[in-house]
mmCIF file of C-alpha atoms and ligand atoms in Angstrom:
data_model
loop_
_atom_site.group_PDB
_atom_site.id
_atom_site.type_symbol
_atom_site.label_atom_id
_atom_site.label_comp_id
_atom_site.label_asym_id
_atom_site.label_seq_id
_atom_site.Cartn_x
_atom_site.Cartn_y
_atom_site.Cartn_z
ATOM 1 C CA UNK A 89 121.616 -23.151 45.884
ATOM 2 C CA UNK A 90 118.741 -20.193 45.722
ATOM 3 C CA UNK A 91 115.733 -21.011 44.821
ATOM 4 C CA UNK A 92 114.196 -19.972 41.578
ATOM 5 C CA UNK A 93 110.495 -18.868 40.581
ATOM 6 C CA UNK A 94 107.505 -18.708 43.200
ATOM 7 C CA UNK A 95 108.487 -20.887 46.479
ATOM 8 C CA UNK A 96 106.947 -21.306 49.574
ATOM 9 C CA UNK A 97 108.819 -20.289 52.769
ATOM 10 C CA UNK A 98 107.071 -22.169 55.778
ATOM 11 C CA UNK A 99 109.531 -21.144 58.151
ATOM 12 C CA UNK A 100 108.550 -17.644 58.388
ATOM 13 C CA UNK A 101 104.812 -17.806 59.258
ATOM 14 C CA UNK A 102 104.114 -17.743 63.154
ATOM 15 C CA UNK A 103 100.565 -19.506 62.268
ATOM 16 C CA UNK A 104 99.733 -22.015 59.512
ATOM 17 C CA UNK A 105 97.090 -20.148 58.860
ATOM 18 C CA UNK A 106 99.398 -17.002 57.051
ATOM 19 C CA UNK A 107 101.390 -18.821 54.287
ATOM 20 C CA UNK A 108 104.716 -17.313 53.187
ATOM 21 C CA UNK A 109 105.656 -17.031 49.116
ATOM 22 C CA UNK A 110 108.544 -15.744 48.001
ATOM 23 C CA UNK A 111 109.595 -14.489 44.008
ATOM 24 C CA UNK A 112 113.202 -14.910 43.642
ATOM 25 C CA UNK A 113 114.166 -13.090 40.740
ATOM 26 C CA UNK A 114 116.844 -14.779 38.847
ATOM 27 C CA UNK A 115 116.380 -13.775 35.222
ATOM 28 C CA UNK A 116 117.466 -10.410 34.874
ATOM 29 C CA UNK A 117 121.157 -9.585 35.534
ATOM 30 C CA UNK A 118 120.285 -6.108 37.395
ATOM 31 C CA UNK A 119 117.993 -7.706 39.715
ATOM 32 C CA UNK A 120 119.483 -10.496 40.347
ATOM 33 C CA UNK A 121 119.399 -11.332 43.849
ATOM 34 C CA UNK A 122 116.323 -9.547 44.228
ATOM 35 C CA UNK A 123 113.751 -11.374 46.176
ATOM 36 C CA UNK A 124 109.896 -10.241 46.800
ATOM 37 C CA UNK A 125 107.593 -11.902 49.292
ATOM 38 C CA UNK A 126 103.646 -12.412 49.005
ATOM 39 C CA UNK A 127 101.155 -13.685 51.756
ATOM 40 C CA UNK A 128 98.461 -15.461 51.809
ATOM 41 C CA UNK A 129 95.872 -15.631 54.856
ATOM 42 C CA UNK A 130 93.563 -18.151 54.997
ATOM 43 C CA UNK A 131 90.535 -16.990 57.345
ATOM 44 C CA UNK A 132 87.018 -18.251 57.813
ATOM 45 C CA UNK A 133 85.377 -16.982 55.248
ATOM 46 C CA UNK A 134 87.769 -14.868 52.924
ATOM 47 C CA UNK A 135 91.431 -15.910 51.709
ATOM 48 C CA UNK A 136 93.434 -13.126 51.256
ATOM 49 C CA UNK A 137 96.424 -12.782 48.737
ATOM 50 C CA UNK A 138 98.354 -10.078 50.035
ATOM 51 C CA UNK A 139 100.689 -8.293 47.210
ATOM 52 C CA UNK A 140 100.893 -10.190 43.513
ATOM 53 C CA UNK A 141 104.448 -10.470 42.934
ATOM 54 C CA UNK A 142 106.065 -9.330 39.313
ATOM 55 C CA UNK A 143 104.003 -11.449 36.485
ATOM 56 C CA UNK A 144 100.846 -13.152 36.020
ATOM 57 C CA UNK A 145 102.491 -16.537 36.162
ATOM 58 C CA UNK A 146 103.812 -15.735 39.260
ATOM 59 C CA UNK A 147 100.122 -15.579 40.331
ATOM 60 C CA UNK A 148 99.505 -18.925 38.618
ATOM 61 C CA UNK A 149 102.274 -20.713 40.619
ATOM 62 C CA UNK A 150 100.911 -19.216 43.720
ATOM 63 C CA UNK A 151 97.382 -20.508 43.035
ATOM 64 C CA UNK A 152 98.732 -23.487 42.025
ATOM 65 C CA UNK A 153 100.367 -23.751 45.613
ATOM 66 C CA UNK A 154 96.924 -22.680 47.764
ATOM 67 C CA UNK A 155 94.339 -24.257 45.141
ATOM 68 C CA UNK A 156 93.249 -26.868 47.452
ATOM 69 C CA UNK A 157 93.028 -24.956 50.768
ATOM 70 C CA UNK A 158 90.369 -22.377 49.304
ATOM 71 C CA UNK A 159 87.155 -24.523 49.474
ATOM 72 C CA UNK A 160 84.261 -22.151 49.027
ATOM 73 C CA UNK A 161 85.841 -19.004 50.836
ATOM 74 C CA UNK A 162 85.695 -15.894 49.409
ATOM 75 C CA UNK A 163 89.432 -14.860 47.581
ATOM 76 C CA UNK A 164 89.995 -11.117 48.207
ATOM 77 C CA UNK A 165 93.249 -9.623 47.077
ATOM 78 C CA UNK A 166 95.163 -6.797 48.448
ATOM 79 C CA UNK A 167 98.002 -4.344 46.550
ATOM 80 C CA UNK A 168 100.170 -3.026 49.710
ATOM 81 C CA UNK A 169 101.242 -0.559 47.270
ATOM 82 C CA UNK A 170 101.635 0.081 43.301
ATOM 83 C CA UNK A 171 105.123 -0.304 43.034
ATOM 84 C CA UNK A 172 105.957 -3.236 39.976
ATOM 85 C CA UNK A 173 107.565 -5.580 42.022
ATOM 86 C CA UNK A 174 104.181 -5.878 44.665
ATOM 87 C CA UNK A 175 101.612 -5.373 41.990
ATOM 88 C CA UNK A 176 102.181 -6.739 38.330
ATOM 89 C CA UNK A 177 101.042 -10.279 39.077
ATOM 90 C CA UNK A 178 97.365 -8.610 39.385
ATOM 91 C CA UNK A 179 97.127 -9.353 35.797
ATOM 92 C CA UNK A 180 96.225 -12.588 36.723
ATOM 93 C CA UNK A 181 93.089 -11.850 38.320
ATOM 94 C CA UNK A 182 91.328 -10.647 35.233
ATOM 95 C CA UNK A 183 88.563 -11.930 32.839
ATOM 96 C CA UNK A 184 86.755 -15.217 34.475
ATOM 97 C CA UNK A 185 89.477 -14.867 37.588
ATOM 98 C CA UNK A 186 88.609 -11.548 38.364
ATOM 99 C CA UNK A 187 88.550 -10.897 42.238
ATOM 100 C CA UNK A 188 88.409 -7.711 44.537
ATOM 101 C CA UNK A 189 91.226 -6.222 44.444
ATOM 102 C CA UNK A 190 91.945 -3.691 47.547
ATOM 103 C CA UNK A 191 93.896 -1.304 47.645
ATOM 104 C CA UNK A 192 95.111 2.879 48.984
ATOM 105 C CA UNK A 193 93.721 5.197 46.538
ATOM 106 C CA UNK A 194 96.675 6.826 45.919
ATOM 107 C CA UNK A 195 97.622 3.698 44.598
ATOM 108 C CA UNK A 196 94.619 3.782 41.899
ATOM 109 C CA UNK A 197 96.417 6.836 40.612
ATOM 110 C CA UNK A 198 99.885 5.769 40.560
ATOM 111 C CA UNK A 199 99.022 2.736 38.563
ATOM 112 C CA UNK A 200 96.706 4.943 35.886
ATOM 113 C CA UNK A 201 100.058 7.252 35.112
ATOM 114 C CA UNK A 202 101.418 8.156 32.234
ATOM 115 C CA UNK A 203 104.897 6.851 34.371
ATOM 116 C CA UNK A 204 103.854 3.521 35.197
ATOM 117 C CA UNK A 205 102.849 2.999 31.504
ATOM 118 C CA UNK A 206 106.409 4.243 30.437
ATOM 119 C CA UNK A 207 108.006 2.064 33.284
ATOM 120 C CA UNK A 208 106.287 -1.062 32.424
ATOM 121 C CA UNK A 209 107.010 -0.169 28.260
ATOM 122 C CA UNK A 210 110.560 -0.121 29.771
ATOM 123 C CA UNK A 211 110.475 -3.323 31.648
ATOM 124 C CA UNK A 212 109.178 -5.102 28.838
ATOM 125 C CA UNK A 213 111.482 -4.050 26.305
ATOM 126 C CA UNK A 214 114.249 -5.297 29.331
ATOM 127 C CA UNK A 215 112.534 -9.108 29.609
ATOM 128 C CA UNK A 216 110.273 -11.468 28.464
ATOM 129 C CA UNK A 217 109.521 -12.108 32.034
ATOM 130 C CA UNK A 218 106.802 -9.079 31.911
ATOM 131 C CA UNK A 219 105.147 -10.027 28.398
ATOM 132 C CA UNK A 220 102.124 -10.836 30.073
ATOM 133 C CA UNK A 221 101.902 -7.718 32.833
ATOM 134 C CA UNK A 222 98.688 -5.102 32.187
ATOM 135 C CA UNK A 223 98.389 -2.711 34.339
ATOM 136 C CA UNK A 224 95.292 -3.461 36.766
ATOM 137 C CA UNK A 225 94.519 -1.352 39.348
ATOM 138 C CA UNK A 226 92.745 -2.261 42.467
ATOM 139 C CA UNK A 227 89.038 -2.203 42.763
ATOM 140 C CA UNK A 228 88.126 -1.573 46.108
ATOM 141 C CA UNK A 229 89.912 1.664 47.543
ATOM 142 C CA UNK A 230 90.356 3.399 50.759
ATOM 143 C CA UNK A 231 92.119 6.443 52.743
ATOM 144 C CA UNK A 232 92.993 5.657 56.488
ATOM 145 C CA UNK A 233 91.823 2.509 57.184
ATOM 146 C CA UNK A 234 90.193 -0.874 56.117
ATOM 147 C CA UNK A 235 89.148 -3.716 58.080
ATOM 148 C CA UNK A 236 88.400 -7.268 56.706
ATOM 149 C CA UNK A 237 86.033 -8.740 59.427
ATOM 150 C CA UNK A 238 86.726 -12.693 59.489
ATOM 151 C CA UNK A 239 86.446 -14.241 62.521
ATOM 152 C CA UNK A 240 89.532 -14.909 64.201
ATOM 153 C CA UNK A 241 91.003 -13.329 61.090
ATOM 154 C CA UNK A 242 90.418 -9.799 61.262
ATOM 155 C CA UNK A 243 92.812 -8.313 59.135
ATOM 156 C CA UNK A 244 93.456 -4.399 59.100
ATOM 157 C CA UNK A 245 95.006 -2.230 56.344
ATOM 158 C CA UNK A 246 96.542 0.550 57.567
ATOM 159 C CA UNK A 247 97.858 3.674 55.678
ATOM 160 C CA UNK A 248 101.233 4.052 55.839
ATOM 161 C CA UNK A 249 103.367 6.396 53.673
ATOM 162 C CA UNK A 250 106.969 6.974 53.419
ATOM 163 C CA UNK A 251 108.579 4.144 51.641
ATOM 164 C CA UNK A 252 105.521 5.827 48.876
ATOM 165 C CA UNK A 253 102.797 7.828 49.412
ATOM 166 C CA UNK A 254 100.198 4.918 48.892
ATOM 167 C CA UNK A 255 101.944 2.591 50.871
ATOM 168 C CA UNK A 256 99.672 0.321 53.049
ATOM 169 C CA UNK A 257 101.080 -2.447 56.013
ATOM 170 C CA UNK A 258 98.095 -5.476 56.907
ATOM 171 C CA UNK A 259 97.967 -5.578 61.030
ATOM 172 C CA UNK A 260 96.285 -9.135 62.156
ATOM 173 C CA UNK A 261 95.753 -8.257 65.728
ATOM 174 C CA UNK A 262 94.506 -12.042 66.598
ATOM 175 C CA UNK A 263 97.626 -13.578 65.452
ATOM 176 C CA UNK A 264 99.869 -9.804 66.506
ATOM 177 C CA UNK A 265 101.486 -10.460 63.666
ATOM 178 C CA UNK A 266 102.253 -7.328 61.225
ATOM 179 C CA UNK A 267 102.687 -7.318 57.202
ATOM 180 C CA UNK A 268 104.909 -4.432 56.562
ATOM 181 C CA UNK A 269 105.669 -4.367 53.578
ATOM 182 C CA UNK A 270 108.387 -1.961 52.572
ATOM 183 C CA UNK A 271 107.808 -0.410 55.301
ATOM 184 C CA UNK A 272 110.783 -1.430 56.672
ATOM 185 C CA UNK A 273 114.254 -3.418 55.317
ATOM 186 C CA UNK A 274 117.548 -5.162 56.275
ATOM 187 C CA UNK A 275 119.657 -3.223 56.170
ATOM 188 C CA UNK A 276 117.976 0.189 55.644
ATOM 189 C CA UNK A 277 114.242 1.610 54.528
ATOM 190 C CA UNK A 278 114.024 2.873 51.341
ATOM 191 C CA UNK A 279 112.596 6.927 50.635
ATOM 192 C CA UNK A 280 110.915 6.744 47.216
ATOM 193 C CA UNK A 281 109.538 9.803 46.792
ATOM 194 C CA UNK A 282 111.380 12.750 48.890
ATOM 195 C CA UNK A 283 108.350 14.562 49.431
ATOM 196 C CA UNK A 284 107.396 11.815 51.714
ATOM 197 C CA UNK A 285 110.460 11.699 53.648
ATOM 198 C CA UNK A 286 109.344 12.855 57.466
ATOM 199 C CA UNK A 287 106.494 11.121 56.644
ATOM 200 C CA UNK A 288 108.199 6.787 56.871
ATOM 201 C CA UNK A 289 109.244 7.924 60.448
ATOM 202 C CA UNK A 290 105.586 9.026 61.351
ATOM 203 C CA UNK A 291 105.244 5.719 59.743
ATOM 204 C CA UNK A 292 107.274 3.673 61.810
ATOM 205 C CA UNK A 293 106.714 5.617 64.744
ATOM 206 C CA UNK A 294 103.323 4.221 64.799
ATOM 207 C CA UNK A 295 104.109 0.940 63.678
ATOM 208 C CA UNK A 296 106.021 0.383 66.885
ATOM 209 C CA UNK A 297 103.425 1.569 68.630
ATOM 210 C CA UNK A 298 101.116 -1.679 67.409
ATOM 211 C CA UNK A 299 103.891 -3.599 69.676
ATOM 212 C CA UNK A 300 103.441 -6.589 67.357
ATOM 213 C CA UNK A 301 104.859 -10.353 68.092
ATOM 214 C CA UNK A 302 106.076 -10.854 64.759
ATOM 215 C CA UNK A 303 106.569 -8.744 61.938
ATOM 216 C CA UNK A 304 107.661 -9.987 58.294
ATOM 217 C CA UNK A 305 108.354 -7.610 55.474
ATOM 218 C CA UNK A 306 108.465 -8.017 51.520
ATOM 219 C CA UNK A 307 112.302 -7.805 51.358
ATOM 220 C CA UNK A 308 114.619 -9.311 53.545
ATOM 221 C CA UNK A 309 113.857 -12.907 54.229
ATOM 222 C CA UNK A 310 113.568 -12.332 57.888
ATOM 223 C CA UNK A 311 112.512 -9.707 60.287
ATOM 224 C CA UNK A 312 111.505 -8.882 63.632
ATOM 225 C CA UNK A 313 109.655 -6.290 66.141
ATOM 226 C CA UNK A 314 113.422 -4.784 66.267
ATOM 227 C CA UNK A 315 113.606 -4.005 62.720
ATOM 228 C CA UNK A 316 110.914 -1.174 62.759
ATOM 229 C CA UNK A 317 113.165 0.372 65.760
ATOM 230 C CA UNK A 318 116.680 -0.208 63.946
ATOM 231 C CA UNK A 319 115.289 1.573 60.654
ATOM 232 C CA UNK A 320 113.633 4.513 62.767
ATOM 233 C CA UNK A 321 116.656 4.596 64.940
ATOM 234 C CA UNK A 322 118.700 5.379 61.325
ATOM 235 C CA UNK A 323 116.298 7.635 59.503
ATOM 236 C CA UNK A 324 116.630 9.680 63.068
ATOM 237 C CA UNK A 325 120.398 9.427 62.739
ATOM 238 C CA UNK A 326 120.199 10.838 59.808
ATOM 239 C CA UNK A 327 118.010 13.786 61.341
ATOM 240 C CA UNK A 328 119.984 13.997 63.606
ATOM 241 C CA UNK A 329 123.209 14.586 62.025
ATOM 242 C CA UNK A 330 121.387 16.792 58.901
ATOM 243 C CA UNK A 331 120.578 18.902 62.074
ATOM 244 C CA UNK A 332 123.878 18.995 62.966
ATOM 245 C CA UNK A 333 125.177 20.323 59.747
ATOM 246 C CA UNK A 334 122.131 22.554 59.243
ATOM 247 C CA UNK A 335 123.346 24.515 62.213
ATOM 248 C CA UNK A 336 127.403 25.013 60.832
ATOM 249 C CA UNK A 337 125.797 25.857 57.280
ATOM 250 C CA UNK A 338 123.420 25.862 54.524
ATOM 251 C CA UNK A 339 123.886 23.356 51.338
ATOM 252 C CA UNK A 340 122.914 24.445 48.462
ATOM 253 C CA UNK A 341 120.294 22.174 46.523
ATOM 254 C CA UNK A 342 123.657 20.767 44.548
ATOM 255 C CA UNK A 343 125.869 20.363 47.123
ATOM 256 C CA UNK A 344 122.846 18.059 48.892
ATOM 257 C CA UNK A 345 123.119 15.434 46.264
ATOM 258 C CA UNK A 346 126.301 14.735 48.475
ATOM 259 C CA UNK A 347 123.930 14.357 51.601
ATOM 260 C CA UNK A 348 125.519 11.113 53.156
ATOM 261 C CA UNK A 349 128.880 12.474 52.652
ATOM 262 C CA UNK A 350 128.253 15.935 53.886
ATOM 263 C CA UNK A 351 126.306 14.395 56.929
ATOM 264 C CA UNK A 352 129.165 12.326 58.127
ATOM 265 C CA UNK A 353 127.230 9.105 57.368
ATOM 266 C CA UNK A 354 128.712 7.053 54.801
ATOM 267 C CA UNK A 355 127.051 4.004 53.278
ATOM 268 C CA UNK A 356 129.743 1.817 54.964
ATOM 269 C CA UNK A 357 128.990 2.661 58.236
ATOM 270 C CA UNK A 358 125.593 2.192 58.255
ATOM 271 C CA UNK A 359 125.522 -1.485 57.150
ATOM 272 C CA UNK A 360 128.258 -2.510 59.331
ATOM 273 C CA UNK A 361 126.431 -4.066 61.652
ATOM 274 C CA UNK A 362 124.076 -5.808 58.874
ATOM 275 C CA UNK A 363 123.461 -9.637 59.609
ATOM 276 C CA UNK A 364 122.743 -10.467 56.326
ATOM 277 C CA UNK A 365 123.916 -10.475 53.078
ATOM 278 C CA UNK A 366 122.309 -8.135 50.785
ATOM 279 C CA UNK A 367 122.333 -6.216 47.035
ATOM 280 C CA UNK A 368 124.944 -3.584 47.844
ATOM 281 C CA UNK A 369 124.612 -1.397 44.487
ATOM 282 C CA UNK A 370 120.579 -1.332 45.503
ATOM 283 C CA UNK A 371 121.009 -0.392 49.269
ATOM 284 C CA UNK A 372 124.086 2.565 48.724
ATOM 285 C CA UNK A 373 122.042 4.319 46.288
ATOM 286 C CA UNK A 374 118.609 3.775 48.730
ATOM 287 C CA UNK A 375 120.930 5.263 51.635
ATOM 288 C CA UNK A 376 122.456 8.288 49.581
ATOM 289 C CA UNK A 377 118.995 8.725 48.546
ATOM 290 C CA UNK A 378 117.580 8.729 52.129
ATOM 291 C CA UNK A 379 119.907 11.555 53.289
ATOM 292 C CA UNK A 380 119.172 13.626 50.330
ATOM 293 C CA UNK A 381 115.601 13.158 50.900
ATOM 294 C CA UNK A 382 115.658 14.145 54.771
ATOM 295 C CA UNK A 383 118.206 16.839 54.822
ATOM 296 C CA UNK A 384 116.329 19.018 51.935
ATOM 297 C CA UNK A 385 113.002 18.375 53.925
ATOM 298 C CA UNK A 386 115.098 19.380 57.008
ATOM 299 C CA UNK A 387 116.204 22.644 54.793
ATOM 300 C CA UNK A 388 112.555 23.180 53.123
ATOM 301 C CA UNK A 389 111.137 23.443 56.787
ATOM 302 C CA UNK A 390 109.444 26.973 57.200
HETATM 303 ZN ZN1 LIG B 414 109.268 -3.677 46.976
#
């Protein structure tokens, strides 16, 4: 049976040092199925909560979990990026529990909007589960880059747009180990914005370049080094075949919300190689979205 609530996954950390939580969302009948990781590094002198899950309580069970390996070190957390699912459990860390809270500064401005106040009004009117969420932006902000010096634990945020325009992965060069986030996902990445479309294969174009050991992303319960080259080798599919069509004719804005279809590259055919199970409903719409997104940036091109 699936596990409910906040659970630690020890199986997926390459050093005991990074611990593994997962949020397995069980309550609400859209998202069910939906599962959300969070990391915790435990260096020499800071411990670092890497991405808050979707509640405040969530946070609680997590502390719960790590209480008695934090000693006197320093507890630094870290937003990858403002999406809900990755940031709502920073409610926690308020009043007498405040701690740093780091994050991209883009991400400072999505979490301010008038949107994410309507989105979280809207989540809260869905489920109890997000009584508790505020909105709490991070603290400590940065553009490109952001090391935490620690040791053997340097960790180092790096700026990576695409799945969102504030969209940060953690690279621990020590352990080669790299945090990405939503960077990357079985069976396909996911284009949030489409303005940032050309912008996740930059993305992942450099993350490959990091040649990291092991790689573990927020999503899909396992992942390697070959994930980052199996979701770049489909966004460039879809390039590809956009390109293919751009040169027989010219969609019209309308006719692009067909993208996938009018590319040749169905939903079906993408995932049929996929080795796990996953939330199909979620993932078609994500792909039909992707195509969209790439062929009107192809179009837009001067
Ligand atoms: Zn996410």
């Amino acid at each position: 049976m699936r596990q409910q609530g906040v659970f630690e996954v020890p199986t997926m950390s390459p050093d005991p040092r990074v611990r593994v939580f997962r949020r397995s969302l069980q309550e609400i009948d859209e998202l069910a199925g939906m599962e959300v990781d969070a990391y915790v590094v435990l260096g020499e002198t800071y411990v670092t909560i890497l991405d808050t899950l979707v509640c405040p309580a969530d946070m609680a069970a997590l502390m719960l979990l790590i209480e008695p390996e934090i000693g006197n070190r320093q507890l630094l957390c870290v937003n990858s990026h403002a999406d809900w699912d990755h940031t709502w459990g920073n409610s926690y860390f308020r009043g007498p529990r405040r701690i740093p809270i780091l994050g991209h500064e883009a991400g400072l401005q999505r979490v301010n909007s008038p949107e994410a106040r309507q989105e979280l009004a809207e989540y809260q009117a869905r489920s109890p589960l997000f009584r508790e969420v505020q909105s709490v932006p991070p603290t400590l902000t940065f553009q490109t880059r952001l090391t935490i010096h620690d040791g053997a634990m340097t960790i180092e945020l790096l700026h990576a747009p695409g799945h969102c325009r504030d969209h940060l992965v953690a690279w621990l060069p020590h352990l080669s180990l790299l945090l990405t986030f939503d960077t990357i996902e079985e069976p396909l990445p996911c284009i949030e914005e489409r303005a940032d479309a050309p912008l996740l294969i930059s993305t992942l174009e450099r993350l490959e370049g990091l040649h990291a050991h092991y790689v573990l992303c927020s999503h899909s319960k396992t992942a390697t080094p070959v994930l980052i080259q199996e979701n770049l080798a489909y966004l460039r599919e879809i390039v590809q075949r956009s390109r293919l069509l751009l040169a027989r004719q010219r969609p019209t804005e309308a006719e692009c919300e067909q993208a996938a279809k009018l590319i040749g590259y169905p939903f079906d055919k993408v995932v049929a190689q996929a080795r796990e199970a996953f939330p199909g409903t979620f993932y078609r719409l994500a792909h039909e979205e992707n195509a969209r997104a790439l062929l009107l940036w192809l179009i837009n091109q001067p």
